[in-house]
């Protein structure tokens, strides 16, 4: 692949939107299996419902005083889709802060996208562009039922598992 040949940290992924052009960075990275402890949303049938439930979960964690501890201990967000096409989202860290569900980050090769920031307004448009443009313009085969986010240094990195 181009990333291996050039040994690049990230590769540019252009996105076209009418007269504007946005660019995102991505790379291929091997990830080892790890366990995290997460709090989850209710199941969602649509992307809009999932985004609403994610905002609701973050608000609840802030009210409970857990958000700061999760963020400062290395926050992950994990999206899972089941056989009924319902999605759920977990937010957590490698540290168990109590009453959290243990979930596993699967090992494997991942496409890692730099979201540019850690706000939902940075992340949601990138996810939309990945699924509507990037994946349609490449031969890379991904697992559409599993991805996770890593929040680090005021940035979010989106990991999509390669099949």
mmCIF file of C-alpha atoms in Angstrom:
data_model
loop_
_atom_site.group_PDB
_atom_site.id
_atom_site.type_symbol
_atom_site.label_atom_id
_atom_site.label_comp_id
_atom_site.label_asym_id
_atom_site.label_seq_id
_atom_site.Cartn_x
_atom_site.Cartn_y
_atom_site.Cartn_z
ATOM 1 C CA UNK A 1 0.000 0.000 0.000
ATOM 2 C CA UNK A 2 1.003 3.629 -0.372
ATOM 3 C CA UNK A 3 1.388 4.010 3.413
ATOM 4 C CA UNK A 4 3.846 1.100 3.615
ATOM 5 C CA UNK A 5 5.838 2.213 0.570
ATOM 6 C CA UNK A 6 6.264 5.747 1.849
ATOM 7 C CA UNK A 7 6.367 4.811 5.551
ATOM 8 C CA UNK A 8 4.143 7.826 6.111
ATOM 9 C CA UNK A 9 2.723 8.636 9.516
ATOM 10 C CA UNK A 10 -0.564 9.632 7.850
ATOM 11 C CA UNK A 11 -1.914 9.705 4.276
ATOM 12 C CA UNK A 12 -4.114 12.506 2.966
ATOM 13 C CA UNK A 13 -7.739 11.624 2.166
ATOM 14 C CA UNK A 14 -9.485 14.402 0.172
ATOM 15 C CA UNK A 15 -13.250 14.949 0.439
ATOM 16 C CA UNK A 16 -15.185 16.986 -2.084
ATOM 17 C CA UNK A 17 -18.248 18.998 -1.082
ATOM 18 C CA UNK A 18 -19.688 21.111 -3.884
ATOM 19 C CA UNK A 19 -17.190 24.003 -4.173
ATOM 20 C CA UNK A 20 -15.330 23.210 -0.943
ATOM 21 C CA UNK A 21 -12.661 20.625 -0.383
ATOM 22 C CA UNK A 22 -11.793 19.126 2.984
ATOM 23 C CA UNK A 23 -8.886 16.835 3.675
ATOM 24 C CA UNK A 24 -8.455 14.265 6.420
ATOM 25 C CA UNK A 25 -5.407 12.279 7.475
ATOM 26 C CA UNK A 26 -5.400 8.524 7.990
ATOM 27 C CA UNK A 27 -2.932 5.672 8.467
ATOM 28 C CA UNK A 28 -2.944 1.887 8.874
ATOM 29 C CA UNK A 29 -2.075 0.692 12.383
ATOM 30 C CA UNK A 30 -1.878 -2.653 14.185
ATOM 31 C CA UNK A 31 -3.816 -2.635 17.472
ATOM 32 C CA UNK A 32 -3.434 -5.149 20.289
ATOM 33 C CA UNK A 33 -6.479 -6.429 22.185
ATOM 34 C CA UNK A 34 -7.316 -4.504 25.358
ATOM 35 C CA UNK A 35 -10.145 -4.270 27.835
ATOM 36 C CA UNK A 36 -11.864 -1.046 28.710
ATOM 37 C CA UNK A 37 -14.648 -0.202 31.131
ATOM 38 C CA UNK A 38 -17.477 1.690 29.517
ATOM 39 C CA UNK A 39 -20.864 3.266 30.031
ATOM 40 C CA UNK A 40 -23.332 2.734 27.194
ATOM 41 C CA UNK A 41 -26.172 4.340 25.334
ATOM 42 C CA UNK A 42 -29.519 2.724 24.704
ATOM 43 C CA UNK A 43 -29.707 0.954 21.332
ATOM 44 C CA UNK A 44 -30.364 3.207 18.335
ATOM 45 C CA UNK A 45 -31.949 2.314 14.992
ATOM 46 C CA UNK A 46 -30.721 5.383 13.059
ATOM 47 C CA UNK A 47 -27.528 7.472 12.967
ATOM 48 C CA UNK A 48 -29.441 10.552 14.146
ATOM 49 C CA UNK A 49 -30.845 8.614 17.097
ATOM 50 C CA UNK A 50 -27.364 7.300 17.934
ATOM 51 C CA UNK A 51 -25.892 10.829 17.857
ATOM 52 C CA UNK A 52 -28.689 12.011 20.157
ATOM 53 C CA UNK A 53 -28.070 9.130 22.570
ATOM 54 C CA UNK A 54 -24.310 9.801 22.555
ATOM 55 C CA UNK A 55 -24.891 13.455 23.504
ATOM 56 C CA UNK A 56 -27.308 12.258 26.213
ATOM 57 C CA UNK A 57 -24.700 9.803 27.585
ATOM 58 C CA UNK A 58 -21.979 12.469 27.747
ATOM 59 C CA UNK A 59 -24.349 14.842 29.557
ATOM 60 C CA UNK A 60 -25.217 12.108 32.084
ATOM 61 C CA UNK A 61 -21.529 11.332 32.693
ATOM 62 C CA UNK A 62 -20.811 15.023 33.279
ATOM 63 C CA UNK A 63 -23.725 15.281 35.747
ATOM 64 C CA UNK A 64 -22.411 12.229 37.617
ATOM 65 C CA UNK A 65 -18.920 13.747 37.756
ATOM 66 C CA UNK A 66 -17.405 10.837 35.790
ATOM 67 C CA UNK A 67 -16.571 12.539 32.497
ATOM 68 C CA UNK A 68 -13.426 14.340 33.702
ATOM 69 C CA UNK A 69 -11.979 11.138 35.228
ATOM 70 C CA UNK A 70 -12.731 9.150 32.064
ATOM 71 C CA UNK A 71 -11.231 11.813 29.776
ATOM 72 C CA UNK A 72 -8.102 12.278 31.878
ATOM 73 C CA UNK A 73 -7.464 8.528 32.125
ATOM 74 C CA UNK A 74 -7.508 8.035 28.333
ATOM 75 C CA UNK A 75 -11.036 8.054 26.953
ATOM 76 C CA UNK A 76 -12.342 5.591 24.383
ATOM 77 C CA UNK A 77 -15.622 5.563 22.497
ATOM 78 C CA UNK A 78 -16.723 2.234 20.990
ATOM 79 C CA UNK A 79 -19.560 1.798 18.486
ATOM 80 C CA UNK A 80 -21.052 -1.653 17.994
ATOM 81 C CA UNK A 81 -23.757 -2.685 15.545
ATOM 82 C CA UNK A 82 -25.729 -5.904 16.066
ATOM 83 C CA UNK A 83 -27.423 -8.301 13.637
ATOM 84 C CA UNK A 84 -30.635 -6.190 13.826
ATOM 85 C CA UNK A 85 -28.674 -3.171 12.571
ATOM 86 C CA UNK A 86 -29.073 -1.426 15.932
ATOM 87 C CA UNK A 87 -26.081 0.514 17.196
ATOM 88 C CA UNK A 88 -24.866 1.223 20.700
ATOM 89 C CA UNK A 89 -22.030 3.402 21.869
ATOM 90 C CA UNK A 90 -19.803 2.983 24.907
ATOM 91 C CA UNK A 91 -17.596 5.633 26.458
ATOM 92 C CA UNK A 92 -14.952 4.618 28.963
ATOM 93 C CA UNK A 93 -11.303 4.048 29.735
ATOM 94 C CA UNK A 94 -8.883 1.315 30.730
ATOM 95 C CA UNK A 95 -9.518 2.285 34.345
ATOM 96 C CA UNK A 96 -12.658 0.928 36.032
ATOM 97 C CA UNK A 97 -14.456 3.876 37.599
ATOM 98 C CA UNK A 98 -17.295 1.766 38.992
ATOM 99 C CA UNK A 99 -20.591 0.459 37.585
ATOM 100 C CA UNK A 100 -19.091 0.205 34.098
ATOM 101 C CA UNK A 101 -19.399 -2.665 31.652
ATOM 102 C CA UNK A 102 -16.211 -4.433 30.586
ATOM 103 C CA UNK A 103 -15.801 -4.393 26.807
ATOM 104 C CA UNK A 104 -12.974 -5.426 24.532
ATOM 105 C CA UNK A 105 -11.046 -3.475 21.946
ATOM 106 C CA UNK A 106 -10.438 -6.134 19.294
ATOM 107 C CA UNK A 107 -6.934 -6.728 17.995
ATOM 108 C CA UNK A 108 -6.230 -6.317 14.304
ATOM 109 C CA UNK A 109 -5.326 -3.836 11.619
ATOM 110 C CA UNK A 110 -7.205 -0.548 11.684
ATOM 111 C CA UNK A 111 -7.534 2.509 9.502
ATOM 112 C CA UNK A 112 -6.871 5.400 11.882
ATOM 113 C CA UNK A 113 -8.351 8.779 10.969
ATOM 114 C CA UNK A 114 -7.327 12.041 12.636
ATOM 115 C CA UNK A 115 -10.596 13.893 13.361
ATOM 116 C CA UNK A 116 -8.768 17.186 13.876
ATOM 117 C CA UNK A 117 -10.422 17.838 17.257
ATOM 118 C CA UNK A 118 -12.367 16.032 19.952
ATOM 119 C CA UNK A 119 -15.828 17.633 19.625
ATOM 120 C CA UNK A 120 -18.748 15.773 18.083
ATOM 121 C CA UNK A 121 -18.781 18.497 15.407
ATOM 122 C CA UNK A 122 -15.274 17.310 14.407
ATOM 123 C CA UNK A 123 -16.105 13.594 14.517
ATOM 124 C CA UNK A 124 -19.593 13.221 12.983
ATOM 125 C CA UNK A 125 -18.751 14.899 9.620
ATOM 126 C CA UNK A 126 -15.637 12.731 9.260
ATOM 127 C CA UNK A 127 -17.656 9.559 9.886
ATOM 128 C CA UNK A 128 -20.194 10.658 7.265
ATOM 129 C CA UNK A 129 -17.413 11.416 4.750
ATOM 130 C CA UNK A 130 -15.728 8.061 5.391
ATOM 131 C CA UNK A 131 -18.900 6.078 4.705
ATOM 132 C CA UNK A 132 -20.240 8.201 1.837
ATOM 133 C CA UNK A 133 -17.009 9.016 -0.009
ATOM 134 C CA UNK A 134 -13.806 7.375 1.190
ATOM 135 C CA UNK A 135 -15.019 3.761 1.291
ATOM 136 C CA UNK A 136 -16.690 4.109 -2.101
ATOM 137 C CA UNK A 137 -13.442 5.331 -3.641
ATOM 138 C CA UNK A 138 -11.127 2.617 -2.284
ATOM 139 C CA UNK A 139 -10.812 -1.159 -2.331
ATOM 140 C CA UNK A 140 -10.131 -1.326 1.411
ATOM 141 C CA UNK A 141 -12.540 -3.772 3.056
ATOM 142 C CA UNK A 142 -13.647 -2.733 6.539
ATOM 143 C CA UNK A 143 -15.746 -4.190 9.340
ATOM 144 C CA UNK A 144 -18.851 -1.983 9.212
ATOM 145 C CA UNK A 145 -20.059 -3.307 12.577
ATOM 146 C CA UNK A 146 -17.141 -2.155 14.715
ATOM 147 C CA UNK A 147 -15.103 0.991 15.267
ATOM 148 C CA UNK A 148 -13.676 2.903 18.184
ATOM 149 C CA UNK A 149 -12.386 6.356 19.053
ATOM 150 C CA UNK A 150 -9.370 7.264 21.135
ATOM 151 C CA UNK A 151 -9.295 10.730 22.696
ATOM 152 C CA UNK A 152 -5.776 11.974 23.272
ATOM 153 C CA UNK A 153 -4.143 15.412 23.466
ATOM 154 C CA UNK A 154 -7.427 17.246 22.692
ATOM 155 C CA UNK A 155 -7.864 15.190 19.513
ATOM 156 C CA UNK A 156 -9.993 12.237 18.537
ATOM 157 C CA UNK A 157 -8.637 9.378 16.452
ATOM 158 C CA UNK A 158 -11.216 7.174 14.752
ATOM 159 C CA UNK A 159 -10.212 3.505 14.365
ATOM 160 C CA UNK A 160 -12.091 1.434 11.784
ATOM 161 C CA UNK A 161 -11.209 -2.240 11.684
ATOM 162 C CA UNK A 162 -9.911 -3.610 8.409
ATOM 163 C CA UNK A 163 -11.189 -7.059 7.411
#
